[in-house]
Each structure stands twice: as C-alpha cells, then as structure tokens.
Coordinates of C-alpha atoms in Angstrom, one line a residue:
M904 CA 11.2 75.4 -9.5
L905 CA 14.2 73.7 -7.8
Q906 CA 14.4 76.6 -5.4
N907 CA 10.7 76.3 -4.6
Y908 CA 11.0 72.6 -4.0
L909 CA 14.0 73.2 -1.7
K910 CA 12.0 75.8 0.3
I911 CA 9.0 73.4 0.6
T912 CA 11.3 70.5 1.7
L913 CA 13.1 72.6 4.4
R914 CA 9.7 73.9 5.6
N915 CA 8.3 70.4 5.9
L916 CA 11.3 69.2 7.8
W917 CA 11.2 72.1 10.2
R918 CA 7.4 71.7 10.8
N919 CA 7.8 68.0 11.5
K920 CA 10.8 68.1 13.7
A921 CA 10.2 64.7 15.4
F922 CA 9.5 62.9 12.1
S923 CA 12.6 64.6 10.6
F924 CA 14.8 63.6 13.5
I925 CA 13.7 60.0 13.5
N926 CA 14.1 59.7 9.8
I927 CA 17.4 61.4 9.5
F928 CA 18.9 59.8 12.6
G929 CA 17.7 56.3 11.7
L930 CA 19.1 56.6 8.2
A931 CA 22.4 58.1 9.5
V932 CA 22.9 55.2 11.9
G933 CA 22.4 52.8 9.0
L934 CA 24.7 54.6 6.7
A935 CA 27.4 55.0 9.4
T936 CA 27.3 51.3 10.1
A937 CA 27.6 50.5 6.3
M938 CA 30.5 53.0 6.0
L939 CA 32.5 51.3 8.8
I940 CA 31.9 47.8 7.3
L941 CA 32.9 49.1 3.8
L942 CA 36.1 50.6 5.2
W943 CA 36.9 47.3 6.7
I944 CA 36.1 45.5 3.4
Q945 CA 38.3 47.9 1.5
D946 CA 41.2 47.3 3.8
E947 CA 40.8 43.6 3.5
L948 CA 40.7 43.7 -0.3
A949 CA 43.9 45.9 -0.3
F950 CA 45.9 43.4 1.8
D951 CA 49.4 43.1 0.2
N952 CA 47.8 44.4 -3.0
F953 CA 49.7 47.7 -3.2
Y954 CA 53.1 46.7 -4.5
A955 CA 54.1 47.7 -8.1
K956 CA 54.9 44.1 -8.9
K957 CA 51.9 42.6 -7.1
D958 CA 50.8 40.5 -10.1
R959 CA 54.3 38.8 -10.2
L960 CA 54.9 38.3 -6.5
Y961 CA 54.3 34.8 -5.1
M962 CA 55.0 32.7 -2.1
A963 CA 56.1 29.1 -2.3
W964 CA 53.9 26.6 -0.6
N965 CA 54.3 22.8 0.2
R966 CA 51.7 20.2 -0.5
N967 CA 51.7 16.7 0.8
L968 CA 49.5 13.8 2.0
V969 CA 49.0 14.0 5.8
D970 CA 46.7 11.6 7.6
G971 CA 45.0 10.6 4.3
K972 CA 44.3 14.2 3.2
I973 CA 46.3 16.6 1.1
A974 CA 47.5 19.4 3.3
C975 CA 49.2 22.7 2.3
W976 CA 51.5 24.9 4.3
D977 CA 53.5 28.1 3.5
V978 CA 56.9 27.3 5.1
T979 CA 59.7 25.8 3.0
P980 CA 63.4 24.9 3.2
S981 CA 65.8 27.8 3.0
L982 CA 67.5 25.9 0.1
L983 CA 64.3 26.3 -2.0
G984 CA 64.7 29.9 -3.1
P985 CA 68.2 29.8 -4.5
Q986 CA 67.5 26.5 -6.2
L987 CA 64.4 27.9 -7.9
K988 CA 66.4 30.8 -9.2
K989 CA 69.1 28.5 -10.4
E990 CA 66.8 26.1 -12.3
Y991 CA 64.1 28.2 -13.8
P992 CA 64.6 31.3 -16.1
E993 CA 61.0 32.3 -15.5
I994 CA 61.9 33.2 -11.9
V995 CA 63.5 36.7 -11.8
Q996 CA 64.6 36.7 -8.2
T997 CA 63.7 35.2 -4.8
S998 CA 64.1 36.1 -1.2
R999 CA 63.9 34.0 1.9
L1000 CA 62.1 35.3 5.0
D1001 CA 62.5 34.4 8.6
W1002 CA 60.7 36.4 11.4
T1003 CA 62.4 36.7 14.8
S1004 CA 60.9 37.1 18.2
P1005 CA 61.4 40.6 19.6
Q1006 CA 65.1 41.4 19.7
L1007 CA 67.0 43.7 22.1
L1008 CA 68.3 46.7 20.2
R1009 CA 70.6 49.1 22.0
V1010 CA 71.8 52.6 21.3
G1011 CA 74.0 54.0 24.1
K1012 CA 71.9 53.6 27.2
K1013 CA 68.6 53.3 25.3
S1014 CA 67.4 49.8 24.7
L1015 CA 64.2 48.4 23.1
H1016 CA 62.7 45.0 22.3
V1017 CA 61.2 45.1 18.8
P1018 CA 60.3 42.5 16.2
G1019 CA 62.5 42.1 13.1
T1020 CA 63.1 39.8 10.2
F1021 CA 65.9 38.3 8.1
V1022 CA 65.7 38.5 4.3
D1023 CA 68.0 38.2 1.3
S1024 CA 69.4 41.4 -0.3
T1025 CA 66.9 41.0 -3.1
F1026 CA 64.0 41.6 -0.8
F1027 CA 63.8 45.4 -1.2
R1028 CA 64.1 45.1 -5.0
M1029 CA 61.1 42.8 -5.1
F1030 CA 58.9 44.9 -2.7
D1031 CA 58.8 48.6 -3.2
F1032 CA 58.7 49.8 0.4
D1033 CA 58.8 53.5 0.8
F1034 CA 62.5 54.4 1.5
L1035 CA 62.8 57.7 3.3
Q1036 CA 66.6 57.4 3.3
G1037 CA 68.9 54.9 1.7
N1038 CA 68.9 52.9 -1.5
P1039 CA 66.7 49.8 -1.7
A1040 CA 69.0 48.1 -4.2
T1041 CA 72.0 48.2 -1.8
A1042 CA 70.3 48.5 1.6
L1043 CA 71.4 45.0 2.7
N1044 CA 74.5 44.5 0.6
Q1045 CA 76.7 44.2 3.6
I1046 CA 76.4 41.7 6.4
N1047 CA 76.4 44.4 9.0
H1048 CA 73.8 46.6 7.4
I1049 CA 70.4 47.1 9.1
V1050 CA 67.2 48.8 7.7
I1051 CA 64.8 50.3 10.3
T1052 CA 61.3 51.8 10.2
E1053 CA 60.7 55.5 10.7
S1054 CA 59.1 55.1 14.1
L1055 CA 62.0 52.9 15.3
A1056 CA 64.5 55.6 14.2
R1057 CA 62.6 58.2 16.2
R1058 CA 62.4 55.9 19.3
L1059 CA 66.2 55.1 19.2
F1060 CA 67.6 58.4 17.9
G1061 CA 65.0 61.0 18.6
K1062 CA 65.1 63.9 16.1
A1063 CA 68.7 63.1 15.1
N1064 CA 69.4 61.6 11.6
A1065 CA 69.7 57.8 12.1
M1066 CA 71.5 57.0 8.8
S1067 CA 74.9 55.5 9.3
K1068 CA 74.4 55.3 13.1
V1069 CA 75.3 52.1 14.9
I1070 CA 72.8 49.8 16.6
R1071 CA 73.8 46.9 18.8
V1072 CA 71.5 43.8 18.4
E1073 CA 71.2 41.3 21.2
N1074 CA 74.4 42.6 22.9
R1075 CA 76.2 40.5 20.2
D1076 CA 77.0 42.5 17.1
N1077 CA 76.9 46.1 15.8
F1078 CA 75.0 47.1 12.7
V1079 CA 75.1 50.3 10.6
V1080 CA 71.8 51.9 9.6
N1081 CA 71.8 51.8 5.8
G1082 CA 68.1 52.5 5.2
I1083 CA 65.0 54.0 6.8
I1084 CA 61.6 53.0 5.5
R1085 CA 58.1 54.4 6.2
D1086 CA 56.2 52.4 8.8
L1087 CA 54.4 49.4 7.4
P1088 CA 50.7 49.5 6.9
K1089 CA 48.5 47.2 9.0
N1090 CA 47.2 45.4 5.9
T1091 CA 50.3 43.5 5.0
L1092 CA 51.8 40.1 5.7
F1093 CA 55.1 41.7 6.9
E1094 CA 55.4 42.8 10.5
F1095 CA 58.8 44.1 11.5
D1096 CA 60.6 47.2 12.8
F1097 CA 64.0 46.3 11.5
V1098 CA 65.5 44.1 8.8
L1099 CA 68.8 42.2 8.8
S1100 CA 70.5 40.3 6.0
W1101 CA 70.2 36.5 5.5
S1102 CA 74.0 36.4 5.4
Y1103 CA 74.0 37.3 9.1
L1104 CA 71.5 34.6 9.9
Q1105 CA 73.9 32.1 8.3
K1106 CA 76.8 33.6 10.2
I1107 CA 75.2 33.0 13.6
G1108 CA 74.2 29.5 12.6
Q1109 CA 70.4 29.9 12.5
D1110 CA 70.0 29.0 8.8
Y1111 CA 69.3 25.2 9.1
A1112 CA 69.8 24.5 5.4
Y1113 CA 68.5 21.0 4.5
W1114 CA 65.6 20.0 2.4
G1115 CA 63.7 18.4 5.2
N1116 CA 63.5 21.6 7.3
N1117 CA 60.4 23.5 6.4
S1118 CA 60.9 26.6 8.6
Y1119 CA 61.2 29.6 6.3
R1120 CA 59.1 31.4 3.9
T1121 CA 60.2 31.7 0.2
L1122 CA 59.1 34.8 -1.8
V1123 CA 59.3 34.6 -5.6
E1124 CA 59.1 37.2 -8.4
I1125 CA 58.3 35.7 -11.7
A1126 CA 58.9 37.2 -15.2
P1127 CA 56.1 39.0 -17.0
N1128 CA 53.7 36.9 -19.0
T1129 CA 54.8 33.7 -17.3
S1130 CA 52.1 31.0 -17.1
L1131 CA 51.6 30.2 -13.5
A1132 CA 50.1 26.8 -14.2
S1133 CA 53.0 25.8 -16.5
L1134 CA 55.6 27.0 -14.0
N1135 CA 53.9 25.2 -11.1
A1136 CA 53.9 22.0 -13.2
K1137 CA 57.7 22.4 -13.6
I1138 CA 58.7 23.1 -10.0
K1139 CA 56.4 20.8 -8.1
D1140 CA 59.0 18.0 -7.8
I1141 CA 62.0 20.3 -7.0
T1142 CA 62.2 19.2 -3.4
I1143 CA 61.9 15.5 -4.3
R1144 CA 64.6 15.8 -6.9
N1145 CA 67.1 17.6 -4.6
S1146 CA 66.4 16.0 -1.3
D1147 CA 68.4 13.0 0.0
E1148 CA 65.8 12.4 2.7
K1149 CA 63.0 10.8 0.7
E1150 CA 61.1 14.1 1.0
Q1151 CA 57.7 13.8 -0.8
S1152 CA 56.3 17.3 -0.6
E1153 CA 55.3 19.1 -3.8
V1154 CA 56.0 22.8 -4.2
F1155 CA 53.7 25.3 -5.8
L1156 CA 53.5 29.1 -6.0
H1157 CA 50.5 31.0 -4.7
A1158 CA 49.9 34.7 -5.3
L1159 CA 51.1 36.8 -2.4
S1160 CA 48.1 39.2 -2.9
R1161 CA 45.7 36.3 -2.4
R1162 CA 47.4 34.8 0.7
H1163 CA 45.4 36.9 3.2
L1164 CA 41.9 36.2 1.7
Y1165 CA 42.4 32.8 0.1
S1166 CA 44.7 30.9 2.5
K1167 CA 42.2 28.0 3.0
F1168 CA 43.0 24.8 1.1
E1169 CA 41.0 21.7 0.7
N1170 CA 42.4 18.5 -0.8
G1171 CA 45.4 20.6 -2.1
Q1172 CA 43.3 23.2 -3.8
E1173 CA 42.5 26.8 -2.9
A1174 CA 39.1 26.8 -1.2
G1175 CA 38.5 30.3 0.2
G1176 CA 39.4 31.8 3.6
R1177 CA 38.8 35.3 4.9
I1178 CA 37.1 36.2 1.7
E1179 CA 34.1 34.4 3.0
Y1180 CA 33.9 37.0 5.9
V1181 CA 34.3 39.8 3.4
R1182 CA 31.4 38.6 1.4
M1183 CA 29.3 38.0 4.5
F1184 CA 29.9 41.5 5.8
G1185 CA 29.3 43.0 2.4
I1186 CA 25.8 41.4 2.5
I1187 CA 25.3 42.7 6.0
A1188 CA 26.2 46.3 4.9
A1189 CA 23.8 46.1 2.0
L1190 CA 21.0 44.7 4.3
V1191 CA 21.6 47.5 6.9
V1192 CA 21.2 50.2 4.3
L1193 CA 18.2 48.4 2.8
I1194 CA 16.5 48.2 6.3
A1195 CA 17.2 51.9 6.9
C1196 CA 15.7 52.7 3.5
I1197 CA 12.6 50.6 4.2
N1198 CA 12.2 52.3 7.5
F1199 CA 12.4 55.7 5.7
M1200 CA 9.8 54.6 3.2
N1201 CA 7.4 53.3 5.9
L1202 CA 7.7 56.6 7.8
A1203 CA 7.2 58.7 4.7
T1204 CA 4.2 56.6 3.6
A1205 CA 2.7 56.7 7.1
R1206 CA 2.5 60.5 7.1
S1207 CA 1.5 60.7 3.5
E1208 CA -2.1 61.4 4.4
K1209 CA -1.1 64.7 5.9
R1210 CA 0.1 65.9 2.5
V1211 CA -2.9 64.9 0.4
K1212 CA -4.3 68.4 0.1
E1213 CA -0.9 69.7 -1.0
V1214 CA -0.8 67.0 -3.7
G1215 CA -4.3 67.9 -4.8
L1216 CA -3.7 71.6 -5.0
R1217 CA -0.5 71.1 -6.9
K1218 CA -2.2 68.9 -9.5
V1219 CA -5.1 71.5 -9.8
M1220 CA -2.4 74.2 -10.3
G1221 CA -1.0 72.2 -13.2
A1222 CA 1.7 70.0 -11.7
T1223 CA 2.1 66.7 -13.5
R1224 CA 2.8 63.4 -11.8
I1225 CA 6.5 63.7 -13.0
D1226 CA 6.7 67.1 -11.2
L1227 CA 5.4 65.7 -8.0
M1228 CA 7.6 62.6 -8.2
G1229 CA 10.6 64.9 -8.8
Q1230 CA 9.7 67.0 -5.7
F1231 CA 9.3 64.0 -3.4
L1232 CA 12.5 62.3 -4.8
G1233 CA 14.3 65.6 -4.2
E1234 CA 13.0 65.7 -0.7
S1235 CA 14.3 62.1 -0.2
L1236 CA 17.7 63.0 -1.6
L1237 CA 18.0 66.1 0.6
I1238 CA 17.1 64.0 3.7
T1239 CA 19.5 61.4 2.6
L1240 CA 22.2 64.1 2.2
F1241 CA 21.6 65.3 5.8
A1242 CA 21.7 61.6 6.9
L1243 CA 24.9 61.0 5.0
L1244 CA 26.6 64.0 6.5
L1245 CA 25.5 62.9 10.0
G1246 CA 26.5 59.3 9.2
V1247 CA 30.0 60.5 8.3
V1248 CA 30.2 62.2 11.7
F1249 CA 29.0 59.1 13.5
A1250 CA 31.5 56.9 11.5
E1251 CA 34.4 59.3 12.3
L1252 CA 33.5 59.3 16.0
S1253 CA 33.2 55.5 16.0
L1254 CA 36.5 54.8 14.2
P1255 CA 38.7 54.7 17.3
W1256 CA 36.5 52.0 18.9
F1257 CA 36.1 50.2 15.6
N1258 CA 39.8 50.1 15.0
E1259 CA 40.4 48.7 18.5
L1260 CA 37.8 46.1 17.8
T1261 CA 39.2 45.0 14.4
G1262 CA 42.9 45.6 15.1
K1263 CA 43.1 47.9 12.1
N1264 CA 44.1 51.5 11.4
L1265 CA 41.1 52.6 9.3
Y1266 CA 40.3 56.2 8.5
I1267 CA 38.1 58.1 6.2
Q1268 CA 40.2 59.6 3.4
F1269 CA 38.5 63.0 2.9
G1270 CA 41.1 63.9 0.3
N1271 CA 40.4 60.8 -1.8
G1272 CA 38.4 61.6 -4.9
L1273 CA 37.2 58.0 -5.1
H1274 CA 35.7 58.2 -1.7
W1275 CA 33.8 61.4 -2.7
L1276 CA 32.6 59.6 -5.8
A1277 CA 31.5 56.6 -3.7
A1278 CA 29.6 59.0 -1.4
L1279 CA 27.8 60.6 -4.4
V1280 CA 26.8 57.2 -5.7
F1281 CA 25.8 56.2 -2.2
L1282 CA 23.7 59.3 -1.9
I1283 CA 21.9 58.9 -5.2
V1284 CA 21.2 55.2 -4.9
T1285 CA 20.1 55.4 -1.2
G1286 CA 18.0 58.6 -1.8
A1287 CA 16.3 57.1 -4.9
L1288 CA 15.7 53.8 -3.1
A1289 CA 14.4 55.3 0.0
G1290 CA 12.2 57.9 -1.8
S1291 CA 10.9 55.9 -4.7
Y1292 CA 7.9 54.3 -3.1
P1293 CA 6.7 57.5 -1.3
A1294 CA 7.2 59.4 -4.6
F1295 CA 5.1 57.0 -6.6
Y1296 CA 2.5 56.6 -3.8
L1297 CA 2.0 60.3 -3.1
S1298 CA 2.0 61.4 -6.7
S1299 CA -0.8 59.0 -7.6
F1300 CA -3.5 60.7 -5.4
Q1301 CA -6.5 61.9 -7.3
P1302 CA -6.7 65.7 -7.2
I1303 CA -10.5 66.0 -6.7
L1304 CA -10.6 63.5 -3.8
C1305 CA -7.5 65.0 -2.3
S1306 CA -8.8 68.5 -2.3
K1307 CA -12.0 67.4 -0.6
A1308 CA -10.4 65.0 1.7
P1309 CA -11.2 65.6 5.4
S1310 CA -8.4 65.9 7.8
G1311 CA -7.9 64.5 11.2
P1312 CA -6.9 61.2 12.7
F1313 CA -10.2 59.5 11.8
A1314 CA -10.4 60.8 8.2
P1315 CA -10.6 58.2 5.5
P1316 CA -7.5 57.9 3.3
C1317 CA -7.4 59.5 -0.2
R1318 CA -7.0 56.6 -2.6
P1319 CA -4.4 56.7 -5.4
A1320 CA -5.8 57.1 -8.9
S1321 CA -6.1 53.9 -11.0
C1322 CA -5.7 55.6 -14.3
W1323 CA -4.2 58.8 -15.8

C-alpha cells in the first residue's frame, strides 16, 4: 500500500509540474528562512554557555544611585577579586580581566597588531579553553609567559612549532610561548589572540589599584551548592567597607552565561536584554513556517476539485476515510521532505551572506545527531500541519457525487459528506 501511495504521489507531482514547483519552492524558502533564524537563535542561547563550570562562573557588577536611578555596570576595581577570595570561603577563585587595544607583536622581521588581554594565572583553571599545547594550570605562572591562539601561532611562526618560541610585545619585553589554544568561538565574551599575566600589567604600572577605579572586570568561580542570593547579600558592601574614598557602590555577582542575553538592568534588577530579540525572532521563524504551511494548504485545497473522481473511485473500491487521509498526509510529508532538502540547500548557500549580516560564524552541523532529530521533528510537524486540512477536506467527499461529478473549469464542486 505504501509503495502504491508513493507511486501515486510521484505521478501527481510529475503531472502537475507547475503546481509542484510553486508548492515545493514556496515551502523551501519558508523552511530555509526559519533554519537561518533558528541557527542564529541557537548561537545566541549558547553564548558563554559551553564551559564545564558554567553554572558556577560569575562576573562581579557594581550597583549605585546615578541621577536618581539605580544603575548597574560590569567594571570593578582590580582590588575586588583578591579581596573577595580572601573574605569569603564560598568563592573558589577569581581572575581579573583587562582588554588591551591591538598590540604590536614581533617575531624576527614579522610583526602584527592583534588584540590581547591581561588575566590572573587562575584564568585558565576557571575557563576550560581548548589547549592544543601547554598546561592550563601553569600557562601563566611566570611573568614572561604568553598564551596565543592557534591562528596567531600560524601567522607568526608558519608551520613551525610555536611552543617555547619568543615573541616581543610592543618593542618593550620578550615573552616565551607557554600555551597554544584553539581559536575562540564567536559566541563568547572573550576576544583576544594572546594572553599575558596580570603580574606583567602590574610591572608596567597599568594596574591602577584603588577602590574608586572601576576599570577592570572581575570573574568569580563559586563553590558548588552556594546560594547566590545569600552570597550577594554578604558581599554587597565589600567596596564600602574597604574603600577610604566614601565609595557607595554595592557589588553583586551576575551569571556569566546570562551576561550576553540578560545585560539590561532597570532600577538595579535584571530586566532582559538581547533575549527580547531572541524571542522576537523565534516568533518570526514560527510565523514564516506557518505562512508557508497555509500557502501549501491553500494551493492543495484549490486544486482538490481535480481529484474528486480519484477520491470517489477509491472509496467505491473500499478505501476508508482513514486510508485516504493517510495517502494525502503521506503526499504532504513527501512534498515537505523535498522542500526540506531544498531548504537546506538554500540555507547553506545563504549562510555566507547571513554570517556577514549577523557577524557570526554559523554553519549547519550535518554530523550533529540533534540537528538530524530536529530536522525529523521539523518534517513531521510541518508536513502534518501543511497537509492536515487538505487531507480532511479531500477525504470527506461523497463517493457517489464524486464519481458523477462533471469536470472542467465551470463544473460545480463536489461537496464533502456531512455524515459517515
């Protein structure tokens, strides 16, 4: 029976090439659009959400009254991190972070301007970046150690092994490569090609360490099962207690994995952010698929009169309404499958342009089982949604009227049966 339905479906598609093209092409465009949006949403939701300790990694924020409103900002004094670790056993370790403008790196006659950052030696123990060479626990133990990305290693040293090689920074000091990490993904807060130790920042006099200087970011790892609300209540006055400058800012910890999507604060409380765009585009993706499905249903229903005799003959031959519904839903699923495959092609071809538009590095993970599962669910739901009304409508025709129904553009429609 299934083989027979497949033959009938393919025959109908071939005989009605224009209809088939419009239906499949329209559905494919809708599905491709939805795929691109969903890839963007997936990337946004995964922002800084891929670290092993993601549930225990936080960033320290300040909160204070500014122009009559409570404002929040994510830069803090460099003294904050060490003091937090000293006072509170719930805090496992901290790392300060200071981005630099592009620095001049020189190897022999080759020189590059690339962005970097200064961090404490604990940084690579908190964040599990993929080390291709070197030990994250000891990568920045010495003041003259530098960690570089894989792409920077290739740019500076070509195919030669960069480990233990010397890089001169800003024509001032030499550093020994003590770690090479895989290039950072686009969906992370961190943007650097090289990392230097905080000790070196202190050596060159650029760590302005006083409580009134909110210029650095403070990253915090808390112990498992720590109550964030309780810890925030304890640490909120740490700046006030330690500052000699009548500093009134309160400190609180905010989950690093939420910083990208929930960085909007109102009256001192989290109030959304980019998550609003994620929700909006999620609704748009659903509406695009829904409109494509409605278009499919309208086209299928519009040409249903051409199949009334087929329905009547099948019912006379003993086909039940369930059989007919199964056939038409099967046709819908097959058309949706063709549209889905074409939609994947459209999405793949559109990705370079879409990545340029969004500033991301999105791609379809063909080897990802979850993507195939999502495609299967997408196929079933979309096929069932698009084919449900035509299946119910066509299978409801009365066999006697259908078999006698005249054909032609001016023929009266064969009405669905009112009872069974």
